[in-house]
PDB file of C-alpha atoms in Angstrom:
ATOM      1  CA  ASP A  70      -0.044 -17.076   2.677  1.00 56.00           C
ATOM      2  CA  ARG A  71      -0.356 -15.728  -0.913  1.00 64.00           C
ATOM      3  CA  VAL A  72       0.027 -17.952  -3.880  1.00 74.00           C
ATOM      4  CA  TYR A  73       1.767 -16.454  -6.854  1.00 73.00           C
ATOM      5  CA  TYR A  74       1.543 -17.626 -10.559  1.00 76.00           C
ATOM      6  CA  SER A  75       3.915 -17.038 -13.431  1.00 78.00           C
ATOM      7  CA  VAL A  76       2.485 -16.944 -16.972  1.00 76.00           C
ATOM      8  CA  HIS A  77       4.641 -17.621 -19.977  1.00 72.00           C
ATOM      9  CA  LEU A  78       4.291 -17.948 -23.714  1.00 69.00           C
ATOM     10  CA  ASP A  79       6.056 -20.740 -25.573  1.00 68.00           C
ATOM     11  CA  SER A  80       7.863 -18.998 -28.456  1.00 65.00           C
ATOM     12  CA  GLY A  81       8.126 -22.421 -30.169  1.00 66.00           C
ATOM     13  CA  SER A  82       4.181 -22.751 -30.468  1.00 65.00           C
ATOM     14  CA  GLY A  83       3.540 -20.102 -33.035  1.00 64.00           C
ATOM     15  CA  PHE A  84       4.015 -16.895 -31.097  1.00 62.00           C
ATOM     16  CA  GLY A  85       7.199 -16.078 -33.006  1.00 64.00           C
ATOM     17  CA  THR A  86       9.442 -13.161 -31.885  1.00 65.00           C
ATOM     18  CA  THR A  87       6.714 -10.627 -31.044  1.00 62.00           C
ATOM     19  CA  THR A  88       8.013  -8.066 -28.662  1.00 68.00           C
ATOM     20  CA  PHE A  89       6.127  -7.047 -25.535  1.00 66.00           C
ATOM     21  CA  THR A  90       6.229  -3.993 -23.219  1.00 70.00           C
ATOM     22  CA  GLN A  91       5.880  -4.262 -19.530  1.00 68.00           C
ATOM     23  CA  ILE A  92       3.181  -1.795 -18.493  1.00 62.00           C
ATOM     24  CA  SER A  93       4.014  -1.864 -14.805  1.00 63.00           C
ATOM     25  CA  ALA A  94       6.401  -3.830 -12.684  1.00 69.00           C
ATOM     26  CA  ASN A  95       4.812  -6.149 -10.018  1.00 70.00           C
ATOM     27  CA  SER A  96       4.835  -4.924  -6.490  1.00 70.00           C
ATOM     28  CA  ASP A  97       3.185  -6.328  -3.365  1.00 70.00           C
ATOM     29  CA  GLY A  98       2.863  -2.688  -2.201  1.00 75.00           C
ATOM     30  CA  THR A  99       3.904  -0.891   1.012  1.00 84.00           C
ATOM     31  CA  GLY A 100       1.441   0.166   3.655  1.00 90.00           C
ATOM     32  CA  THR A 101      -1.357  -2.095   2.418  1.00 91.00           C
ATOM     33  CA  TYR A 102      -3.792  -3.802   4.674  1.00 91.00           C
ATOM     34  CA  ASN A 103      -2.561  -7.227   3.808  1.00 91.00           C
ATOM     35  CA  GLN A 104       0.988  -6.423   4.375  1.00 91.00           C
ATOM     36  CA  LEU A 105       0.482  -4.821   7.841  1.00 92.00           C
ATOM     37  CA  TYR A 106      -2.108  -7.361   8.985  1.00 90.00           C
ATOM     38  CA  ASN A 107       0.188 -10.303   8.247  1.00 89.00           C
ATOM     39  CA  ARG A 108       3.076  -8.410   9.902  1.00 89.00           C
ATOM     40  CA  GLU A 109       1.082  -7.558  13.001  1.00 88.00           C
ATOM     41  CA  ASN A 110      -0.293 -11.003  13.160  1.00 85.00           C
ATOM     42  CA  PHE A 111       3.203 -12.610  12.913  1.00 84.00           C
ATOM     43  CA  GLU A 112       4.722 -10.364  15.519  1.00 84.00           C
ATOM     44  CA  TYR A 113       2.107 -11.445  18.136  1.00 82.00           C
ATOM     45  CA  GLN A 114       4.189 -14.676  18.663  1.00 78.00           C
ATOM     46  CA  PHE A 115       6.760 -12.424  20.480  1.00 75.00           C
ATOM     47  CA  GLU A 116       3.948 -11.305  22.858  1.00 74.00           C
ATOM     48  CA  GLY A 117       3.146 -14.860  23.878  1.00 72.00           C
ATOM     49  CA  LEU A 118       0.583 -15.769  21.194  1.00 73.00           C
ATOM     50  CA  SER A 119       2.619 -18.742  19.860  1.00 70.00           C
ATOM     51  CA  ASN A 120       0.283 -21.729  20.056  1.00 72.00           C
ATOM     52  CA  ARG A 121      -2.655 -21.111  17.829  1.00 68.00           C
ATOM     53  CA  THR A 122      -3.877 -24.764  17.942  1.00 73.00           C
ATOM     54  CA  VAL A 123      -5.428 -24.555  21.423  1.00 73.00           C
ATOM     55  CA  TYR A 124      -9.310 -24.013  22.006  1.00 76.00           C
ATOM     56  CA  PRO A 125     -10.692 -21.690  22.582  1.00 76.00           C
ATOM     57  CA  VAL A 126      -8.445 -19.797  20.051  1.00 71.00           C
ATOM     58  CA  GLN A 127      -6.441 -16.970  21.531  1.00 73.00           C
ATOM     59  CA  THR A 128      -7.529 -13.637  20.191  1.00 75.00           C
ATOM     60  CA  ALA A 129      -4.967 -11.221  18.685  1.00 77.00           C
ATOM     61  CA  LYS A 130      -5.950  -7.515  18.862  1.00 83.00           C
ATOM     62  CA  ILE A 131      -4.976  -6.487  15.379  1.00 87.00           C
ATOM     63  CA  LYS A 132      -4.915  -2.722  15.145  1.00 90.00           C
ATOM     64  CA  VAL A 133      -4.637  -2.204  11.400  1.00 92.00           C
ATOM     65  CA  SER A 134      -7.830  -1.182   9.745  1.00 93.00           C
ATOM     66  CA  SER A 135      -9.180  -2.868   6.687  1.00 93.00           C
ATOM     67  CA  THR A 136     -11.070   0.285   5.584  1.00 95.00           C
ATOM     68  CA  PRO A 137      -8.917   2.751   3.634  1.00 95.00           C
ATOM     69  CA  THR A 138      -9.108   6.533   3.898  1.00 96.00           C
ATOM     70  CA  SER A 139     -10.602   8.469   1.004  1.00 96.00           C
ATOM     71  CA  SER A 140      -9.116  11.778  -0.273  1.00 96.00           C
ATOM     72  CA  ASN A 141     -11.110  14.609  -1.646  1.00 96.00           C
ATOM     73  CA  TYR A 142     -11.992  14.616  -5.342  1.00 96.00           C
ATOM     74  CA  VAL A 143      -8.994  14.641  -7.671  1.00 95.00           C
ATOM     75  CA  GLY A 144     -10.219  17.592  -9.688  1.00 94.00           C
ATOM     76  CA  VAL A 145     -10.410  15.943 -13.193  1.00 95.00           C
ATOM     77  CA  ASN A 146     -13.727  14.915 -14.693  1.00 96.00           C
ATOM     78  CA  VAL A 147     -14.264  11.220 -15.399  1.00 96.00           C
ATOM     79  CA  SER A 148     -16.958   9.233 -17.210  1.00 96.00           C
ATOM     80  CA  GLY A 149     -17.814   5.559 -17.499  1.00 95.00           C
ATOM     81  CA  THR A 150     -20.225   3.018 -19.081  1.00 95.00           C
ATOM     82  CA  ILE A 151     -21.918   0.344 -17.233  1.00 95.00           C
ATOM     83  CA  ASN A 152     -20.272  -3.219 -17.625  1.00 95.00           C
ATOM     84  CA  GLU A 153     -17.090  -1.783 -19.213  1.00 95.00           C
ATOM     85  CA  ASP A 154     -13.782  -1.987 -17.323  1.00 95.00           C
ATOM     86  CA  VAL A 155     -12.475   1.348 -18.502  1.00 95.00           C
ATOM     87  CA  VAL A 156     -13.253   4.948 -17.423  1.00 96.00           C
ATOM     88  CA  THR A 157     -12.104   8.003 -19.281  1.00 95.00           C
ATOM     89  CA  PHE A 158     -10.712  11.179 -17.678  1.00 96.00           C
ATOM     90  CA  ALA A 159     -10.956  14.570 -19.336  1.00 95.00           C
ATOM     91  CA  SER A 160      -7.175  15.194 -19.094  1.00 94.00           C
ATOM     92  CA  THR A 161      -4.052  13.265 -18.107  1.00 94.00           C
ATOM     93  CA  ILE A 162      -3.930  11.665 -14.664  1.00 93.00           C
ATOM     94  CA  ALA A 163      -0.299  10.326 -15.068  1.00 90.00           C
ATOM     95  CA  ASN A 164       0.760  12.052 -11.733  1.00 92.00           C
ATOM     96  CA  ILE A 165      -2.492  11.722 -10.030  1.00 95.00           C
ATOM     97  CA  ILE A 166      -3.399   8.052 -10.019  1.00 94.00           C
ATOM     98  CA  ARG A 167      -1.118   4.964 -10.409  1.00 91.00           C
ATOM     99  CA  PRO A 168      -1.728   1.380 -11.399  1.00 88.00           C
ATOM    100  CA  GLY A 169      -2.814  -0.608  -8.267  1.00 89.00           C
ATOM    101  CA  ASP A 170      -4.420   2.373  -6.487  1.00 93.00           C
ATOM    102  CA  LEU A 171      -7.754   1.982  -4.899  1.00 95.00           C
ATOM    103  CA  VAL A 172     -10.247   4.604  -6.002  1.00 97.00           C
ATOM    104  CA  GLU A 173     -13.872   5.683  -5.499  1.00 96.00           C
ATOM    105  CA  ILE A 174     -15.560   6.701  -8.672  1.00 96.00           C
ATOM    106  CA  ASN A 175     -19.183   8.023  -8.605  1.00 95.00           C
ATOM    107  CA  GLY A 176     -19.561   6.489  -5.071  1.00 94.00           C
ATOM    108  CA  LYS A 177     -18.373   2.975  -5.987  1.00 95.00           C
ATOM    109  CA  ASN A 178     -15.097   1.457  -5.091  1.00 97.00           C
ATOM    110  CA  TYR A 179     -12.578   0.054  -7.686  1.00 97.00           C
ATOM    111  CA  GLU A 180      -8.981  -0.925  -8.141  1.00 95.00           C
ATOM    112  CA  VAL A 181      -6.865   0.415 -10.949  1.00 95.00           C
ATOM    113  CA  LYS A 182      -5.482  -2.327 -13.173  1.00 91.00           C
ATOM    114  CA  PHE A 183      -3.427  -0.145 -15.598  1.00 90.00           C
ATOM    115  CA  ILE A 184      -3.493   3.175 -17.365  1.00 91.00           C
ATOM    116  CA  ASN A 185      -3.290   3.765 -21.167  1.00 83.00           C
ATOM    117  CA  ASP A 186       0.237   5.075 -21.567  1.00 74.00           C
ATOM    118  CA  ALA A 187      -0.627   6.821 -24.947  1.00 81.00           C
ATOM    119  CA  THR A 188      -2.890   9.390 -23.458  1.00 87.00           C
ATOM    120  CA  SER A 189      -2.889   8.738 -19.675  1.00 91.00           C
ATOM    121  CA  THR A 190      -6.661   9.369 -19.769  1.00 94.00           C
ATOM    122  CA  LYS A 191      -8.047   5.878 -19.969  1.00 95.00           C
ATOM    123  CA  VAL A 192      -7.947   3.939 -16.705  1.00 95.00           C
ATOM    124  CA  TYR A 193      -8.684   0.317 -16.753  1.00 95.00           C
ATOM    125  CA  LEU A 194     -10.228  -1.301 -13.623  1.00 96.00           C
ATOM    126  CA  THR A 195     -10.122  -4.851 -12.167  1.00 95.00           C
ATOM    127  CA  THR A 196     -13.888  -4.951 -12.228  1.00 96.00           C
ATOM    128  CA  PRO A 197     -16.512  -3.513 -14.520  1.00 96.00           C
ATOM    129  CA  VAL A 198     -18.248  -0.190 -13.910  1.00 96.00           C
ATOM    130  CA  VAL A 199     -21.410  -0.675 -11.989  1.00 93.00           C
ATOM    131  CA  GLY A 200     -23.497   2.063 -13.631  1.00 90.00           C
ATOM    132  CA  THR A 201     -23.090   4.541 -16.478  1.00 93.00           C
ATOM    133  CA  PHE A 202     -22.334   8.036 -15.296  1.00 93.00           C
ATOM    134  CA  ALA A 203     -21.699  11.399 -17.164  1.00 93.00           C
ATOM    135  CA  ALA A 204     -18.364  13.231 -16.969  1.00 93.00           C
ATOM    136  CA  GLY A 205     -17.969  14.821 -13.565  1.00 95.00           C
ATOM    137  CA  ASN A 206     -15.477  15.391 -10.780  1.00 95.00           C
ATOM    138  CA  VAL A 207     -16.412  12.155  -9.039  1.00 95.00           C
ATOM    139  CA  CYS A 208     -13.072  10.333  -8.445  1.00 96.00           C
ATOM    140  CA  LYS A 209     -11.336   9.993  -5.015  1.00 97.00           C
ATOM    141  CA  VAL A 210      -8.225   7.974  -4.194  1.00 97.00           C
ATOM    142  CA  ARG A 211      -8.354   5.600  -1.219  1.00 96.00           C
ATOM    143  CA  CYS A 212      -5.295   5.034   0.922  1.00 95.00           C
ATOM    144  CA  PHE A 213      -4.089   2.786   3.762  1.00 95.00           C
ATOM    145  CA  TYR A 214      -0.894   3.568   5.470  1.00 95.00           C
ATOM    146  CA  SER A 215       2.626   5.114   5.146  1.00 93.00           C
ATOM    147  CA  VAL A 216       5.307   2.899   6.670  1.00 93.00           C
ATOM    148  CA  ILE A 217       8.578   4.025   8.377  1.00 90.00           C
ATOM    149  CA  THR A 218      11.089   1.272   8.950  1.00 88.00           C
ATOM    150  CA  LEU A 219      14.031   1.900  11.308  1.00 85.00           C
ATOM    151  CA  THR A 220      16.757  -0.837  11.073  1.00 85.00           C
ATOM    152  CA  TYR A 221      19.365  -1.139  13.785  1.00 82.00           C
ATOM    153  CA  ASN A 222      21.947  -3.663  15.117  1.00 83.00           C
ATOM    154  CA  ASP A 223      21.516  -5.067  18.577  1.00 83.00           C
ATOM    155  CA  SER A 224      23.727  -7.269  20.733  1.00 81.00           C
ATOM    156  CA  VAL A 225      22.070 -10.581  21.228  1.00 77.00           C
ATOM    157  CA  THR A 226      23.210 -13.245  23.706  1.00 75.00           C
ATOM    158  CA  THR A 227      23.632 -16.604  21.997  1.00 71.00           C
ATOM    159  CA  GLN A 228      24.314 -20.165  23.131  1.00 69.00           C
ATOM    160  CA  GLY A 229      27.535 -20.598  24.858  1.00 66.00           C
ATOM    161  CA  ALA A 230      29.469 -18.850  27.670  1.00 64.00           C
ATOM    162  CA  ASN A 231      29.286 -15.153  27.345  1.00 69.00           C
ATOM    163  CA  ALA A 232      28.649 -15.456  23.589  1.00 76.00           C
ATOM    164  CA  VAL A 233      27.300 -12.361  22.084  1.00 78.00           C
ATOM    165  CA  SER A 234      26.345 -11.775  18.417  1.00 78.00           C
ATOM    166  CA  THR A 235      24.903  -8.824  16.468  1.00 80.00           C
ATOM    167  CA  GLY A 236      21.339  -9.098  15.670  1.00 80.00           C
ATOM    168  CA  HIS A 237      19.756  -7.158  12.727  1.00 84.00           C
ATOM    169  CA  LYS A 238      16.504  -5.739  13.852  1.00 84.00           C
ATOM    170  CA  ALA A 239      13.792  -3.368  12.598  1.00 86.00           C
ATOM    171  CA  LEU A 240      11.062  -1.245  14.145  1.00 87.00           C
ATOM    172  CA  ILE A 241       8.185  -0.815  11.703  1.00 90.00           C
ATOM    173  CA  ILE A 242       5.818   2.167  12.229  1.00 91.00           C
ATOM    174  CA  ALA A 243       2.582   2.486  10.182  1.00 93.00           C
ATOM    175  CA  THR A 244       0.617   5.695  10.243  1.00 94.00           C
ATOM    176  CA  PRO A 245      -2.360   6.776   8.106  1.00 94.00           C
ATOM    177  CA  ALA A 246      -1.057   7.888   4.711  1.00 94.00           C
ATOM    178  CA  ILE A 247      -3.587  10.848   4.396  1.00 95.00           C
ATOM    179  CA  ASP A 248      -6.316  12.577   6.357  1.00 96.00           C
ATOM    180  CA  ALA A 249      -9.941  11.940   5.366  1.00 95.00           C
ATOM    181  CA  GLY A 250     -10.847  14.373   2.617  1.00 95.00           C
ATOM    182  CA  ALA A 251      -7.226  15.407   2.033  1.00 95.00           C
ATOM    183  CA  THR A 252      -6.499  17.547  -1.133  1.00 94.00           C
ATOM    184  CA  TRP A 253      -5.325  15.198  -3.943  1.00 94.00           C
ATOM    185  CA  SER A 254      -3.610  17.154  -6.742  1.00 91.00           C
ATOM    186  CA  THR A 255      -0.727  14.744  -7.349  1.00 92.00           C
ATOM    187  CA  TYR A 256      -0.090  11.490  -5.477  1.00 91.00           C
ATOM    188  CA  ALA A 257       3.563  12.698  -4.656  1.00 90.00           C
ATOM    189  CA  ALA A 258       2.282  15.771  -2.972  1.00 91.00           C
ATOM    190  CA  ALA A 259      -0.743  14.103  -1.220  1.00 90.00           C
ATOM    191  CA  LEU A 260       1.397  11.257   0.192  1.00 87.00           C
ATOM    192  CA  THR A 261       4.150  13.714   1.310  1.00 87.00           C
ATOM    193  CA  ALA A 262       2.110  16.162   3.358  1.00 85.00           C
ATOM    194  CA  SER A 263      -1.525  15.076   3.794  1.00 89.00           C
ATOM    195  CA  SER A 264      -1.404  13.242   7.004  1.00 93.00           C
ATOM    196  CA  THR A 265      -1.534  15.154  10.183  1.00 94.00           C
ATOM    197  CA  GLU A 266      -0.487  12.143  12.267  1.00 94.00           C
ATOM    198  CA  GLY A 267       2.252  11.272   9.863  1.00 92.00           C
ATOM    199  CA  ALA A 268       3.747  14.810   9.987  1.00 92.00           C
ATOM    200  CA  SER A 269       3.627  14.873  13.768  1.00 93.00           C
ATOM    201  CA  LEU A 270       5.227  11.505  13.917  1.00 92.00           C
ATOM    202  CA  VAL A 271       8.016  12.388  11.563  1.00 91.00           C
ATOM    203  CA  SER A 272       8.732  15.750  13.447  1.00 91.00           C
ATOM    204  CA  LYS A 273       9.032  13.925  16.863  1.00 90.00           C
ATOM    205  CA  LEU A 274      11.262  11.106  15.477  1.00 88.00           C
ATOM    206  CA  ASN A 275      13.525  13.602  13.759  1.00 87.00           C
ATOM    207  CA  THR A 276      13.848  15.676  16.984  1.00 85.00           C
ATOM    208  CA  TRP A 277      15.085  12.450  18.787  1.00 83.00           C
ATOM    209  CA  LEU A 278      17.049  10.661  15.976  1.00 81.00           C
ATOM    210  CA  THR A 279      19.003  13.559  14.394  1.00 74.00           C
ATOM    211  CA  PRO A 280      21.057  14.637  17.507  1.00 73.00           C
ATOM    212  CA  VAL A 281      21.361  11.144  18.862  1.00 70.00           C
ATOM    213  CA  PHE A 282      22.703   9.425  15.791  1.00 65.00           C
ATOM    214  CA  ALA A 283      25.577  11.007  13.861  1.00 60.00           C
ATOM    215  CA  ALA A 284      24.913  11.987  10.254  1.00 60.00           C
ATOM    216  CA  PHE A 285      21.380  10.672  10.458  1.00 71.00           C
ATOM    217  CA  THR A 286      19.303  11.684   7.390  1.00 77.00           C
ATOM    218  CA  PRO A 287      15.954  13.207   8.620  1.00 80.00           C
ATOM    219  CA  LEU A 288      12.962  11.123   7.897  1.00 83.00           C
ATOM    220  CA  GLY A 289      10.141  12.092   5.477  1.00 81.00           C
ATOM    221  CA  PHE A 290       7.590  10.629   3.260  1.00 79.00           C
TER     222      PHE A 290
END
């Protein structure tokens, strides 16, 4: 389980009434390795893997991959200096990269901490740059999964004679967010149409869901 911390400033200790701006709202993310690993691990109890104290320990066959898929280069030159936690792009990347994204820059993996809103060209990383590199088209975006969640109601037999209640259930489907080497011009375009498996899955689901359920809105990423 994750532990969360909340940081506060005591206005009565000399900070006064200085206003602050929230750069980006907190989010655990959707389709991340941690989210899907924990969900898959949890659901194994319904497959009989409920006692995890026995020895030898039962092995759960987790299918989610801890290795993200890399896109093609984003098409905007970027430069960086060793031991600094900021890289500079030649033009705005406001619609290309988002805070929290995993990126590969000059062959090294990083996570985006936040983006300078004034110019949208300076990207701050969670770890310092490994080595200095000159401006070049050397940035890729790394993705895990897109997630489709189908929620529905099911009749569930409960304790008592012929007692039936309505159970709220969900079917969670994870599919690779992009193909390896996918074109990445904007994240909206890439995450909408850059996964061959995802496109095929959505097409098949819509073929089944649309005529079966009245007024069903077709799926899409």
